[in-house]
Each structure stands twice: as structure tokens, then as C-alpha cells.
């Protein structure tokens, strides 16, 4: 059994009775409203359309890398005239996976954007995969 407790991997300790309290980490299965597992350069910005957003707060689980100290990626969910966004910080070129939260939006269709931030270059930002889901 693999269980993550406060960011630490614990193997079998739960069954041995050495870990008490609520277990964090074994996430319930989520249904992606939109996902991709193709490697894409962010460039000047890359958008992925989605349909049938059920309404509510959103989460995006994204695997990415950023080369350079001043570079960032803005994750923006745009729907009609409304938009909500957050920023992914640099990774010193390492491939990392993070889950970020976005604010409430009503049900509908829209676009999930990954946009360059932090400097004026269009290189050094790569998205490997993502999953947009209700959170």
C-alpha cells in the first residue's frame, strides 16, 4: 500500500498501525473536463477549448518545465467574458507536476490557456500534460 501523508511517502505503515488520523494523498478518481498528454511549447500562448463545464471551482493538474529564472506560465480559464487565472513558477528546467486551483465559474464552454509570463521570450516553457477538473 502506498500512502502519502503531508508530502512524505509511507509504505505499509498504515496497516502496521504506525500512522494515525486522516490519510492525505490517495486522491479519489477525477473526471477531466479537458486533458492533453501531448508535449507542447507555450510559445506566445496555447489554448485548449473545453465543453460542458459543470460550474464550480476548477483545478488543473499540470506537468510542466520552465527553463530560466524569470519565466513563469499563467494558467487562465476563460469562459465568455469571465476569466480566472493563477501562475506556475519556474522549475530550473526540471519536469514537475503541480495541482493549481482556479476560482468559481458558472456552467458553460470556454478555453484553458497557458500563457508566458515574467519575460518577453517565447521559449523555455513546456507543458507535458494537464487535466482540468471540477475541484
Short mmCIF file of C-alpha atoms in Angstrom, two decimals:
data_model
loop_
_atom_site.label_atom_id
_atom_site.label_comp_id
_atom_site.label_asym_id
_atom_site.label_seq_id
_atom_site.Cartn_x
_atom_site.Cartn_y
_atom_site.Cartn_z
CA UNK A 1 0.00 0.00 0.00
CA UNK A 2 1.31 3.47 -0.88
CA UNK A 3 0.02 6.39 1.14
CA UNK A 4 1.23 9.99 1.09
CA UNK A 5 0.99 11.82 4.40
CA UNK A 6 1.95 15.50 4.39
CA UNK A 7 4.16 15.02 1.36
CA UNK A 8 6.09 12.02 2.74
CA UNK A 9 5.78 8.59 1.15
CA UNK A 10 4.82 5.97 3.74
CA UNK A 11 4.89 2.31 2.68
CA UNK A 12 2.67 -0.02 4.63
CA UNK A 13 2.84 1.98 7.86
CA UNK A 14 -0.90 2.48 7.86
CA UNK A 15 -1.56 -1.24 8.03
CA UNK A 16 1.07 -1.61 10.75
CA UNK A 17 -0.81 0.93 12.86
CA UNK A 18 2.06 3.41 12.83
CA UNK A 19 0.11 6.18 11.09
CA UNK A 20 -2.99 7.58 12.75
CA UNK A 21 -5.52 10.18 11.72
CA UNK A 22 -6.87 11.10 8.31
CA UNK A 23 -4.81 9.98 5.35
CA UNK A 24 -3.99 12.60 2.75
CA UNK A 25 -2.89 11.79 -0.75
CA UNK A 26 -4.75 8.80 -2.16
CA UNK A 27 -6.88 11.01 -4.34
CA UNK A 28 -10.31 9.99 -5.46
CA UNK A 29 -10.60 9.48 -9.19
CA UNK A 30 -11.35 12.69 -11.04
CA UNK A 31 -13.02 13.19 -14.39
CA UNK A 32 -11.17 15.57 -16.66
CA UNK A 33 -13.39 18.07 -18.44
CA UNK A 34 -10.40 18.65 -20.75
CA UNK A 35 -7.00 16.98 -20.80
CA UNK A 36 -3.97 16.51 -23.01
CA UNK A 37 -0.86 14.38 -22.80
CA UNK A 38 0.90 15.89 -25.82
CA UNK A 39 4.09 17.87 -25.20
CA UNK A 40 3.56 21.49 -26.23
CA UNK A 41 5.70 24.61 -26.10
CA UNK A 42 3.81 27.51 -24.54
CA UNK A 43 5.35 29.93 -27.07
CA UNK A 44 3.16 33.05 -27.23
CA UNK A 45 0.29 31.15 -25.60
CA UNK A 46 -1.56 27.92 -26.24
CA UNK A 47 -5.29 27.34 -25.73
CA UNK A 48 -7.39 24.21 -25.30
CA UNK A 49 -11.15 24.52 -25.73
CA UNK A 50 -13.49 22.65 -23.40
CA UNK A 51 -17.22 21.94 -23.44
CA UNK A 52 -19.79 21.37 -20.72
CA UNK A 53 -18.00 22.84 -17.71
CA UNK A 54 -20.39 21.80 -14.90
CA UNK A 55 -19.93 25.03 -12.92
CA UNK A 56 -17.92 25.47 -9.74
CA UNK A 57 -14.29 25.87 -8.72
CA UNK A 58 -11.70 24.34 -11.03
CA UNK A 59 -8.41 22.55 -10.53
CA UNK A 60 -5.72 21.91 -13.10
CA UNK A 61 -3.16 19.17 -12.59
CA UNK A 62 -0.29 20.05 -14.90
CA UNK A 63 3.12 18.57 -15.64
CA UNK A 64 5.49 21.23 -16.96
CA UNK A 65 9.02 22.59 -17.03
CA UNK A 66 10.38 26.12 -17.22
CA UNK A 67 13.99 26.93 -18.11
CA UNK A 68 15.15 30.33 -16.83
CA UNK A 69 14.86 32.27 -13.60
CA UNK A 70 12.40 34.98 -14.65
CA UNK A 71 9.98 32.80 -16.61
CA UNK A 72 6.51 31.76 -15.46
CA UNK A 73 3.37 30.30 -17.02
CA UNK A 74 -0.06 31.79 -16.44
CA UNK A 75 -2.88 29.22 -16.38
CA UNK A 76 -6.10 31.01 -17.38
CA UNK A 77 -9.61 29.60 -17.72
CA UNK A 78 -11.67 31.87 -19.96
CA UNK A 79 -15.40 31.49 -20.40
CA UNK A 80 -17.42 34.14 -22.21
CA UNK A 81 -16.36 37.50 -20.73
CA UNK A 82 -15.21 35.93 -17.43
CA UNK A 83 -11.68 34.75 -16.73
CA UNK A 84 -9.81 33.29 -13.75
CA UNK A 85 -6.09 32.59 -13.56
CA UNK A 86 -3.07 31.57 -11.49
CA UNK A 87 0.68 31.39 -12.13
CA UNK A 88 3.11 28.47 -12.32
CA UNK A 89 6.60 29.41 -11.12
CA UNK A 90 9.94 28.39 -12.66
CA UNK A 91 11.34 24.89 -12.19
CA UNK A 92 15.04 25.37 -13.14
CA UNK A 93 14.41 23.10 -16.11
CA UNK A 94 13.05 20.18 -14.05
CA UNK A 95 9.84 18.45 -15.07
CA UNK A 96 7.36 18.83 -12.19
CA UNK A 97 3.68 18.10 -11.58
CA UNK A 98 1.50 20.54 -9.64
CA UNK A 99 -2.19 20.98 -8.99
CA UNK A 100 -3.43 24.57 -9.02
CA UNK A 101 -6.85 25.97 -8.13
CA UNK A 102 -8.95 28.41 -10.14
CA UNK A 103 -11.95 30.40 -8.93
CA UNK A 104 -15.65 29.64 -9.43
CA UNK A 105 -17.18 29.89 -12.88
CA UNK A 106 -20.71 29.09 -14.00
CA UNK A 107 -21.51 26.16 -16.27
CA UNK A 108 -20.55 26.57 -19.91
CA UNK A 109 -17.91 26.24 -22.61
CA UNK A 110 -14.57 28.01 -22.80
CA UNK A 111 -10.81 27.78 -23.23
CA UNK A 112 -7.98 26.82 -20.90
CA UNK A 113 -4.93 28.94 -21.76
CA UNK A 114 -1.25 28.51 -20.89
CA UNK A 115 0.46 31.88 -21.42
CA UNK A 116 4.06 33.12 -21.00
CA UNK A 117 4.75 35.47 -18.10
CA UNK A 118 7.81 37.01 -16.45
CA UNK A 119 9.86 37.97 -19.50
CA UNK A 120 9.36 38.68 -23.19
CA UNK A 121 10.83 35.45 -24.60
CA UNK A 122 8.66 32.75 -26.17
CA UNK A 123 10.97 29.81 -25.40
CA UNK A 124 11.76 27.71 -22.33
CA UNK A 125 8.22 26.87 -21.20
CA UNK A 126 6.84 23.37 -21.88
CA UNK A 127 3.54 21.72 -20.94
CA UNK A 128 3.75 17.90 -20.94
CA UNK A 129 0.22 17.07 -19.77
CA UNK A 130 -2.74 18.55 -17.94
CA UNK A 131 -6.17 17.69 -16.60
CA UNK A 132 -8.88 20.31 -15.98
CA UNK A 133 -11.44 19.11 -13.46
CA UNK A 134 -14.03 20.37 -11.01
CA UNK A 135 -12.50 20.81 -7.58
#
